[in-house]
PDB file of C-alpha atoms in Angstrom:
ATOM      1  CA  UNK S1468      -5.319  61.050 185.747  1.00  0.00           C
ATOM      2  CA  UNK S1469      -7.029  61.484 182.357  1.00  0.00           C
ATOM      3  CA  UNK S1470      -3.868  60.397 180.524  1.00  0.00           C
ATOM      4  CA  UNK S1471      -3.552  57.324 182.756  1.00  0.00           C
ATOM      5  CA  UNK S1472      -7.174  56.436 182.007  1.00  0.00           C
ATOM      6  CA  UNK S1473      -6.585  56.751 178.267  1.00  0.00           C
ATOM      7  CA  UNK S1474      -3.458  54.618 178.453  1.00  0.00           C
ATOM      8  CA  UNK S1475      -5.273  51.975 180.458  1.00  0.00           C
ATOM      9  CA  UNK S1476      -8.168  51.857 177.991  1.00  0.00           C
ATOM     10  CA  UNK S1477      -5.788  51.569 175.046  1.00  0.00           C
ATOM     11  CA  UNK S1478      -3.916  48.795 176.783  1.00  0.00           C
ATOM     12  CA  UNK S1479      -7.163  47.013 177.606  1.00  0.00           C
ATOM     13  CA  UNK S1480      -8.228  47.230 173.963  1.00  0.00           C
ATOM     14  CA  UNK S1481      -4.865  45.792 172.878  1.00  0.00           C
ATOM     15  CA  UNK S1482      -5.233  42.959 175.370  1.00  0.00           C
ATOM     16  CA  UNK S1483      -8.621  42.236 173.779  1.00  0.00           C
ATOM     17  CA  UNK S1484      -6.935  41.976 170.376  1.00  0.00           C
ATOM     18  CA  UNK S1485      -4.226  39.741 171.824  1.00  0.00           C
ATOM     19  CA  UNK S1486      -6.886  37.431 173.243  1.00  0.00           C
ATOM     20  CA  UNK S1487      -8.521  37.028 169.831  1.00  0.00           C
ATOM     21  CA  UNK S1488      -5.141  36.408 168.202  1.00  0.00           C
ATOM     22  CA  UNK S1489      -4.088  33.863 170.812  1.00  0.00           C
ATOM     23  CA  UNK S1490      -7.451  32.117 170.527  1.00  0.00           C
ATOM     24  CA  UNK S1491      -6.853  31.498 166.852  1.00  0.00           C
ATOM     25  CA  UNK S1492      -3.137  30.762 167.213  1.00  0.00           C
ATOM     26  CA  UNK S1493      -3.393  28.346 170.154  1.00  0.00           C
ATOM     27  CA  UNK S1494      -6.950  26.940 170.127  1.00  0.00           C
ATOM     28  CA  UNK S1495      -5.829  23.848 172.054  1.00  0.00           C
ATOM     29  CA  UNK S1496      -3.733  25.614 174.705  1.00  0.00           C
ATOM     30  CA  UNK S1497      -3.846  23.775 178.031  1.00  0.00           C
ATOM     31  CA  UNK S1498      -1.780  22.931 181.087  1.00  0.00           C
ATOM     32  CA  UNK S1499       1.082  20.745 179.867  1.00  0.00           C
ATOM     33  CA  UNK S1500       1.568  19.029 183.199  1.00  0.00           C
ATOM     34  CA  UNK S1501       0.030  15.565 183.003  1.00  0.00           C
ATOM     35  CA  UNK S1502      -2.493  14.684 185.711  1.00  0.00           C
ATOM     36  CA  UNK S1503      -5.764  12.828 186.204  1.00  0.00           C
ATOM     37  CA  UNK S1504      -7.068  14.450 189.389  1.00  0.00           C
ATOM     38  CA  UNK S1505      -6.542  17.500 191.644  1.00  0.00           C
ATOM     39  CA  UNK S1506      -4.045  15.698 193.912  1.00  0.00           C
ATOM     40  CA  UNK S1507      -1.832  14.763 190.971  1.00  0.00           C
ATOM     41  CA  UNK S1508      -1.964  18.335 189.702  1.00  0.00           C
ATOM     42  CA  UNK S1509      -1.039  19.655 193.153  1.00  0.00           C
ATOM     43  CA  UNK S1510       2.003  17.379 193.314  1.00  0.00           C
ATOM     44  CA  UNK S1511       3.024  18.110 189.711  1.00  0.00           C
ATOM     45  CA  UNK S1512       2.756  21.853 190.260  1.00  0.00           C
ATOM     46  CA  UNK S1513       4.923  21.733 193.376  1.00  0.00           C
ATOM     47  CA  UNK S1514       7.508  19.736 191.405  1.00  0.00           C
ATOM     48  CA  UNK S1515       7.387  22.209 188.502  1.00  0.00           C
ATOM     49  CA  UNK S1516       9.044  25.007 190.502  1.00  0.00           C
ATOM     50  CA  UNK S1517      12.274  25.852 188.648  1.00  0.00           C
ATOM     51  CA  UNK S1518      11.846  22.728 186.538  1.00  0.00           C
ATOM     52  CA  UNK S1519      10.448  22.086 183.059  1.00  0.00           C
ATOM     53  CA  UNK S1520       7.036  20.495 182.569  1.00  0.00           C
ATOM     54  CA  UNK S1521       8.709  17.887 180.375  1.00  0.00           C
ATOM     55  CA  UNK S1522      10.965  16.763 183.211  1.00  0.00           C
ATOM     56  CA  UNK S1523       8.086  16.820 185.707  1.00  0.00           C
ATOM     57  CA  UNK S1524       5.986  14.602 183.437  1.00  0.00           C
ATOM     58  CA  UNK S1525       8.836  12.098 183.209  1.00  0.00           C
ATOM     59  CA  UNK S1526       9.089  12.014 187.005  1.00  0.00           C
ATOM     60  CA  UNK S1527       5.366  11.864 187.741  1.00  0.00           C
ATOM     61  CA  UNK S1528       4.683   8.954 185.389  1.00  0.00           C
ATOM     62  CA  UNK S1529       6.080   6.373 187.860  1.00  0.00           C
ATOM     63  CA  UNK S1530       5.372   8.587 190.909  1.00  0.00           C
ATOM     64  CA  UNK S1531       1.608   8.642 190.307  1.00  0.00           C
ATOM     65  CA  UNK S1532       1.564   4.879 189.908  1.00  0.00           C
ATOM     66  CA  UNK S1533       3.311   4.387 193.249  1.00  0.00           C
ATOM     67  CA  UNK S1534       1.463   7.044 195.278  1.00  0.00           C
ATOM     68  CA  UNK S1535      -2.267   7.383 194.590  1.00  0.00           C
ATOM     69  CA  UNK S1536      -3.655   9.112 197.671  1.00  0.00           C
ATOM     70  CA  UNK S1537      -2.728  11.908 200.062  1.00  0.00           C
ATOM     71  CA  UNK S1538      -2.057   9.219 202.682  1.00  0.00           C
ATOM     72  CA  UNK S1539       0.436   7.535 200.348  1.00  0.00           C
ATOM     73  CA  UNK S1540       2.486  10.733 200.115  1.00  0.00           C
ATOM     74  CA  UNK S1541       2.088  11.650 203.792  1.00  0.00           C
ATOM     75  CA  UNK S1542       3.234   8.237 204.983  1.00  0.00           C
ATOM     76  CA  UNK S1543       5.990   7.637 202.427  1.00  0.00           C
ATOM     77  CA  UNK S1544       9.561   7.385 203.754  1.00  0.00           C
ATOM     78  CA  UNK S1545      10.970  10.805 202.980  1.00  0.00           C
ATOM     79  CA  UNK S1546      14.185   9.419 201.503  1.00  0.00           C
ATOM     80  CA  UNK S1547      12.146   7.272 199.124  1.00  0.00           C
ATOM     81  CA  UNK S1548      10.070  10.246 197.990  1.00  0.00           C
ATOM     82  CA  UNK S1549      13.175  12.397 197.606  1.00  0.00           C
ATOM     83  CA  UNK S1550      14.797   9.741 195.443  1.00  0.00           C
ATOM     84  CA  UNK S1551      11.819   9.583 193.117  1.00  0.00           C
ATOM     85  CA  UNK S1552      11.674  13.369 192.577  1.00  0.00           C
ATOM     86  CA  UNK S1553      15.410  14.141 192.762  1.00  0.00           C
ATOM     87  CA  UNK S1554      15.789  15.078 189.085  1.00  0.00           C
ATOM     88  CA  UNK S1555      13.279  17.961 189.402  1.00  0.00           C
ATOM     89  CA  UNK S1556      15.759  19.873 191.576  1.00  0.00           C
ATOM     90  CA  UNK S1557      15.336  21.210 195.129  1.00  0.00           C
ATOM     91  CA  UNK S1558      13.967  17.755 195.854  1.00  0.00           C
ATOM     92  CA  UNK S1559      14.375  17.900 199.644  1.00  0.00           C
ATOM     93  CA  UNK S1560      12.258  21.028 199.954  1.00  0.00           C
ATOM     94  CA  UNK S1561       9.718  19.742 197.426  1.00  0.00           C
ATOM     95  CA  UNK S1562       9.351  16.434 199.258  1.00  0.00           C
ATOM     96  CA  UNK S1563       8.850  18.332 202.515  1.00  0.00           C
ATOM     97  CA  UNK S1564       6.190  20.565 200.932  1.00  0.00           C
ATOM     98  CA  UNK S1565       4.330  17.669 199.306  1.00  0.00           C
ATOM     99  CA  UNK S1566       4.191  15.739 202.567  1.00  0.00           C
ATOM    100  CA  UNK S1567       3.144  18.807 204.571  1.00  0.00           C
ATOM    101  CA  UNK S1568       0.338  19.551 202.104  1.00  0.00           C
ATOM    102  CA  UNK S1569      -0.875  15.955 202.094  1.00  0.00           C
ATOM    103  CA  UNK S1570      -0.854  15.729 205.873  1.00  0.00           C
ATOM    104  CA  UNK S1571      -3.045  18.812 206.048  1.00  0.00           C
ATOM    105  CA  UNK S1572      -5.324  17.306 203.401  1.00  0.00           C
ATOM    106  CA  UNK S1573      -5.741  14.294 205.687  1.00  0.00           C
ATOM    107  CA  UNK S1574      -6.205  16.397 208.830  1.00  0.00           C
ATOM    108  CA  UNK S1575      -8.582  19.021 207.445  1.00  0.00           C
ATOM    109  CA  UNK S1576     -10.118  17.795 204.178  1.00  0.00           C
ATOM    110  CA  UNK S1577     -10.532  14.042 204.376  1.00  0.00           C
ATOM    111  CA  UNK S1578      -7.598  13.563 202.013  1.00  0.00           C
ATOM    112  CA  UNK S1579      -9.269  15.539 199.217  1.00  0.00           C
ATOM    113  CA  UNK S1580      -7.881  18.664 197.569  1.00  0.00           C
ATOM    114  CA  UNK S1581     -10.153  21.633 198.410  1.00  0.00           C
ATOM    115  CA  UNK S1582     -11.525  23.914 195.735  1.00  0.00           C
ATOM    116  CA  UNK S1583     -11.060  27.371 197.252  1.00  0.00           C
ATOM    117  CA  UNK S1584      -8.123  29.752 197.281  1.00  0.00           C
ATOM    118  CA  UNK S1585      -8.271  30.216 201.060  1.00  0.00           C
ATOM    119  CA  UNK S1586      -8.106  26.496 201.780  1.00  0.00           C
ATOM    120  CA  UNK S1587      -5.417  25.802 199.190  1.00  0.00           C
ATOM    121  CA  UNK S1588      -2.958  28.432 200.390  1.00  0.00           C
ATOM    122  CA  UNK S1589      -3.285  27.016 203.906  1.00  0.00           C
ATOM    123  CA  UNK S1590      -1.691  23.789 202.670  1.00  0.00           C
ATOM    124  CA  UNK S1591       2.042  23.438 203.273  1.00  0.00           C
ATOM    125  CA  UNK S1592       4.107  24.487 200.259  1.00  0.00           C
ATOM    126  CA  UNK S1593       1.153  25.839 198.290  1.00  0.00           C
ATOM    127  CA  UNK S1594       1.288  29.502 197.356  1.00  0.00           C
ATOM    128  CA  UNK S1595      -1.052  31.620 195.284  1.00  0.00           C
ATOM    129  CA  UNK S1596       0.491  30.564 191.960  1.00  0.00           C
ATOM    130  CA  UNK S1597       0.070  26.850 192.697  1.00  0.00           C
ATOM    131  CA  UNK S1598      -3.455  27.464 193.986  1.00  0.00           C
ATOM    132  CA  UNK S1599      -4.345  29.317 190.772  1.00  0.00           C
ATOM    133  CA  UNK S1600      -3.037  26.399 188.695  1.00  0.00           C
ATOM    134  CA  UNK S1601      -5.155  23.916 190.665  1.00  0.00           C
ATOM    135  CA  UNK S1602      -8.306  26.045 190.653  1.00  0.00           C
ATOM    136  CA  UNK S1603      -8.088  26.999 186.986  1.00  0.00           C
ATOM    137  CA  UNK S1604      -7.292  23.534 185.667  1.00  0.00           C
ATOM    138  CA  UNK S1605      -8.646  20.952 188.113  1.00  0.00           C
ATOM    139  CA  UNK S1606     -11.760  22.895 189.146  1.00  0.00           C
ATOM    140  CA  UNK S1607     -12.324  25.197 186.134  1.00  0.00           C
ATOM    141  CA  UNK S1608     -12.488  28.139 188.536  1.00  0.00           C
ATOM    142  CA  UNK S1609     -11.020  31.520 187.581  1.00  0.00           C
ATOM    143  CA  UNK S1610      -9.963  32.801 190.974  1.00  0.00           C
ATOM    144  CA  UNK S1611      -6.778  34.476 189.731  1.00  0.00           C
ATOM    145  CA  UNK S1612      -4.133  34.455 187.012  1.00  0.00           C
ATOM    146  CA  UNK S1613      -1.116  32.144 187.045  1.00  0.00           C
ATOM    147  CA  UNK S1614       2.071  34.204 186.705  1.00  0.00           C
ATOM    148  CA  UNK S1615       5.112  32.022 185.984  1.00  0.00           C
ATOM    149  CA  UNK S1616       8.393  32.975 184.347  1.00  0.00           C
ATOM    150  CA  UNK S1617       6.907  32.871 180.825  1.00  0.00           C
ATOM    151  CA  UNK S1618       3.949  35.047 181.810  1.00  0.00           C
ATOM    152  CA  UNK S1619       6.261  37.495 183.572  1.00  0.00           C
ATOM    153  CA  UNK S1620       8.567  37.736 180.553  1.00  0.00           C
ATOM    154  CA  UNK S1621       5.809  38.159 177.997  1.00  0.00           C
ATOM    155  CA  UNK S1622       3.832  40.664 180.070  1.00  0.00           C
ATOM    156  CA  UNK S1623       7.003  42.739 180.147  1.00  0.00           C
ATOM    157  CA  UNK S1624       7.706  42.434 176.440  1.00  0.00           C
ATOM    158  CA  UNK S1625       4.089  43.110 175.515  1.00  0.00           C
ATOM    159  CA  UNK S1626       4.160  46.139 177.865  1.00  0.00           C
ATOM    160  CA  UNK S1627       1.100  44.853 179.681  1.00  0.00           C
ATOM    161  CA  UNK S1628       2.651  45.234 183.106  1.00  0.00           C
ATOM    162  CA  UNK S1629       5.702  47.149 184.282  1.00  0.00           C
ATOM    163  CA  UNK S1630       5.713  45.238 187.563  1.00  0.00           C
ATOM    164  CA  UNK S1631       8.357  42.631 188.355  1.00  0.00           C
ATOM    165  CA  UNK S1632       6.683  40.823 191.261  1.00  0.00           C
ATOM    166  CA  UNK S1633       4.272  37.993 190.284  1.00  0.00           C
ATOM    167  CA  UNK S1634       1.455  39.082 192.591  1.00  0.00           C
ATOM    168  CA  UNK S1635       1.607  42.672 191.307  1.00  0.00           C
ATOM    169  CA  UNK S1636       1.634  41.463 187.696  1.00  0.00           C
ATOM    170  CA  UNK S1637      -1.388  39.317 188.529  1.00  0.00           C
ATOM    171  CA  UNK S1638      -3.247  42.353 189.848  1.00  0.00           C
ATOM    172  CA  UNK S1639      -2.561  44.209 186.589  1.00  0.00           C
ATOM    173  CA  UNK S1640      -3.826  41.232 184.571  1.00  0.00           C
ATOM    174  CA  UNK S1641      -6.977  40.922 186.668  1.00  0.00           C
ATOM    175  CA  UNK S1642      -7.842  44.490 185.652  1.00  0.00           C
ATOM    176  CA  UNK S1643      -7.031  44.017 181.959  1.00  0.00           C
ATOM    177  CA  UNK S1644      -8.094  40.451 181.111  1.00  0.00           C
ATOM    178  CA  UNK S1645     -11.780  39.442 181.294  1.00  0.00           C
ATOM    179  CA  UNK S1646     -12.277  36.937 184.110  1.00  0.00           C
ATOM    180  CA  UNK S1647     -13.479  34.148 181.820  1.00  0.00           C
ATOM    181  CA  UNK S1648     -10.052  34.159 180.146  1.00  0.00           C
ATOM    182  CA  UNK S1649      -7.837  34.216 183.254  1.00  0.00           C
ATOM    183  CA  UNK S1650      -6.775  30.549 183.096  1.00  0.00           C
ATOM    184  CA  UNK S1651      -6.496  30.571 179.318  1.00  0.00           C
ATOM    185  CA  UNK S1652      -4.460  33.777 179.307  1.00  0.00           C
ATOM    186  CA  UNK S1653      -1.706  32.030 181.253  1.00  0.00           C
ATOM    187  CA  UNK S1654      -1.828  29.013 178.928  1.00  0.00           C
ATOM    188  CA  UNK S1655      -1.602  31.250 175.856  1.00  0.00           C
ATOM    189  CA  UNK S1656       1.399  33.185 177.156  1.00  0.00           C
ATOM    190  CA  UNK S1657       3.152  30.024 178.334  1.00  0.00           C
ATOM    191  CA  UNK S1658       2.582  28.340 174.952  1.00  0.00           C
ATOM    192  CA  UNK S1659       3.725  31.468 173.101  1.00  0.00           C
ATOM    193  CA  UNK S1660       6.786  31.759 175.346  1.00  0.00           C
ATOM    194  CA  UNK S1661       7.752  28.155 174.641  1.00  0.00           C
ATOM    195  CA  UNK S1662       7.015  28.199 170.932  1.00  0.00           C
ATOM    196  CA  UNK S1663       7.818  31.707 169.704  1.00  0.00           C
ATOM    197  CA  UNK S1664       8.781  34.349 172.288  1.00  0.00           C
ATOM    198  CA  UNK S1665      11.835  32.585 173.685  1.00  0.00           C
ATOM    199  CA  UNK S1666      13.793  34.047 176.583  1.00  0.00           C
ATOM    200  CA  UNK S1667      16.796  34.320 174.264  1.00  0.00           C
ATOM    201  CA  UNK S1668      16.430  35.257 170.618  1.00  0.00           C
ATOM    202  CA  UNK S1669      12.629  35.483 170.353  1.00  0.00           C
ATOM    203  CA  UNK S1670      11.319  34.674 166.872  1.00  0.00           C
ATOM    204  CA  UNK S1671       9.895  38.140 166.212  1.00  0.00           C
ATOM    205  CA  UNK S1672       9.946  37.683 162.440  1.00  0.00           C
ATOM    206  CA  UNK S1673       7.385  34.875 162.563  1.00  0.00           C
ATOM    207  CA  UNK S1674       5.519  36.052 165.646  1.00  0.00           C
ATOM    208  CA  UNK S1675       1.743  35.876 165.338  1.00  0.00           C
ATOM    209  CA  UNK S1676       1.233  38.975 167.519  1.00  0.00           C
ATOM    210  CA  UNK S1677       4.169  41.133 166.438  1.00  0.00           C
ATOM    211  CA  UNK S1678       1.866  43.933 165.257  1.00  0.00           C
ATOM    212  CA  UNK S1679       0.455  44.111 168.802  1.00  0.00           C
ATOM    213  CA  UNK S1680       3.840  43.966 170.554  1.00  0.00           C
ATOM    214  CA  UNK S1681       5.677  47.224 171.394  1.00  0.00           C
ATOM    215  CA  UNK S1682       8.920  45.222 171.769  1.00  0.00           C
ATOM    216  CA  UNK S1683       8.828  43.660 168.291  1.00  0.00           C
ATOM    217  CA  UNK S1684      12.370  43.590 166.918  1.00  0.00           C
ATOM    218  CA  UNK S1685      13.815  45.299 169.995  1.00  0.00           C
ATOM    219  CA  UNK S1686      14.633  42.315 172.210  1.00  0.00           C
TER     220      UNK S1686
END
């Protein structure tokens, strides 16, 4: 037990150093999905599953001009919606989820996106990850930590979590990262994963946190 406590404290101290390093390396880190309101972010986040933010932004540019309210999505002919989002992949399921969520918004929330975790995960097609994205970015509320593929990969390489399931990784991060940094932590790791710590051939030589990474030069 004592050894586990020491290891946890050391890890927590290293996370603190990583936060300072990421703050200086990525001072402008933010969600790279483009949106102007919580509904647009909800739709964009659903579309981002197994799809790049770049592709989602291309798709949502005309989509957000055509559909502006929850009622627009809920009442849209499903084949029309599917056609507009087809290039994001899994478009049939995504269209179904978007319409289910928007219908519940109309039924339970007056067409507005709610600002609590409980209400968000009750929407069709919205899980904890999507809810965390919406809360952290549209409402500036740190309810949890977004764990996507970049965050999972980097938490493994940085030896911050040995877990492989997103919700278990999130629980480790909640214990190690101060709450005020929960949303930013995800942005930092996503930015670092896209710009330096690639899935294949990470750029360890030029990595800004290599002295804090137990995997440096070993990937």
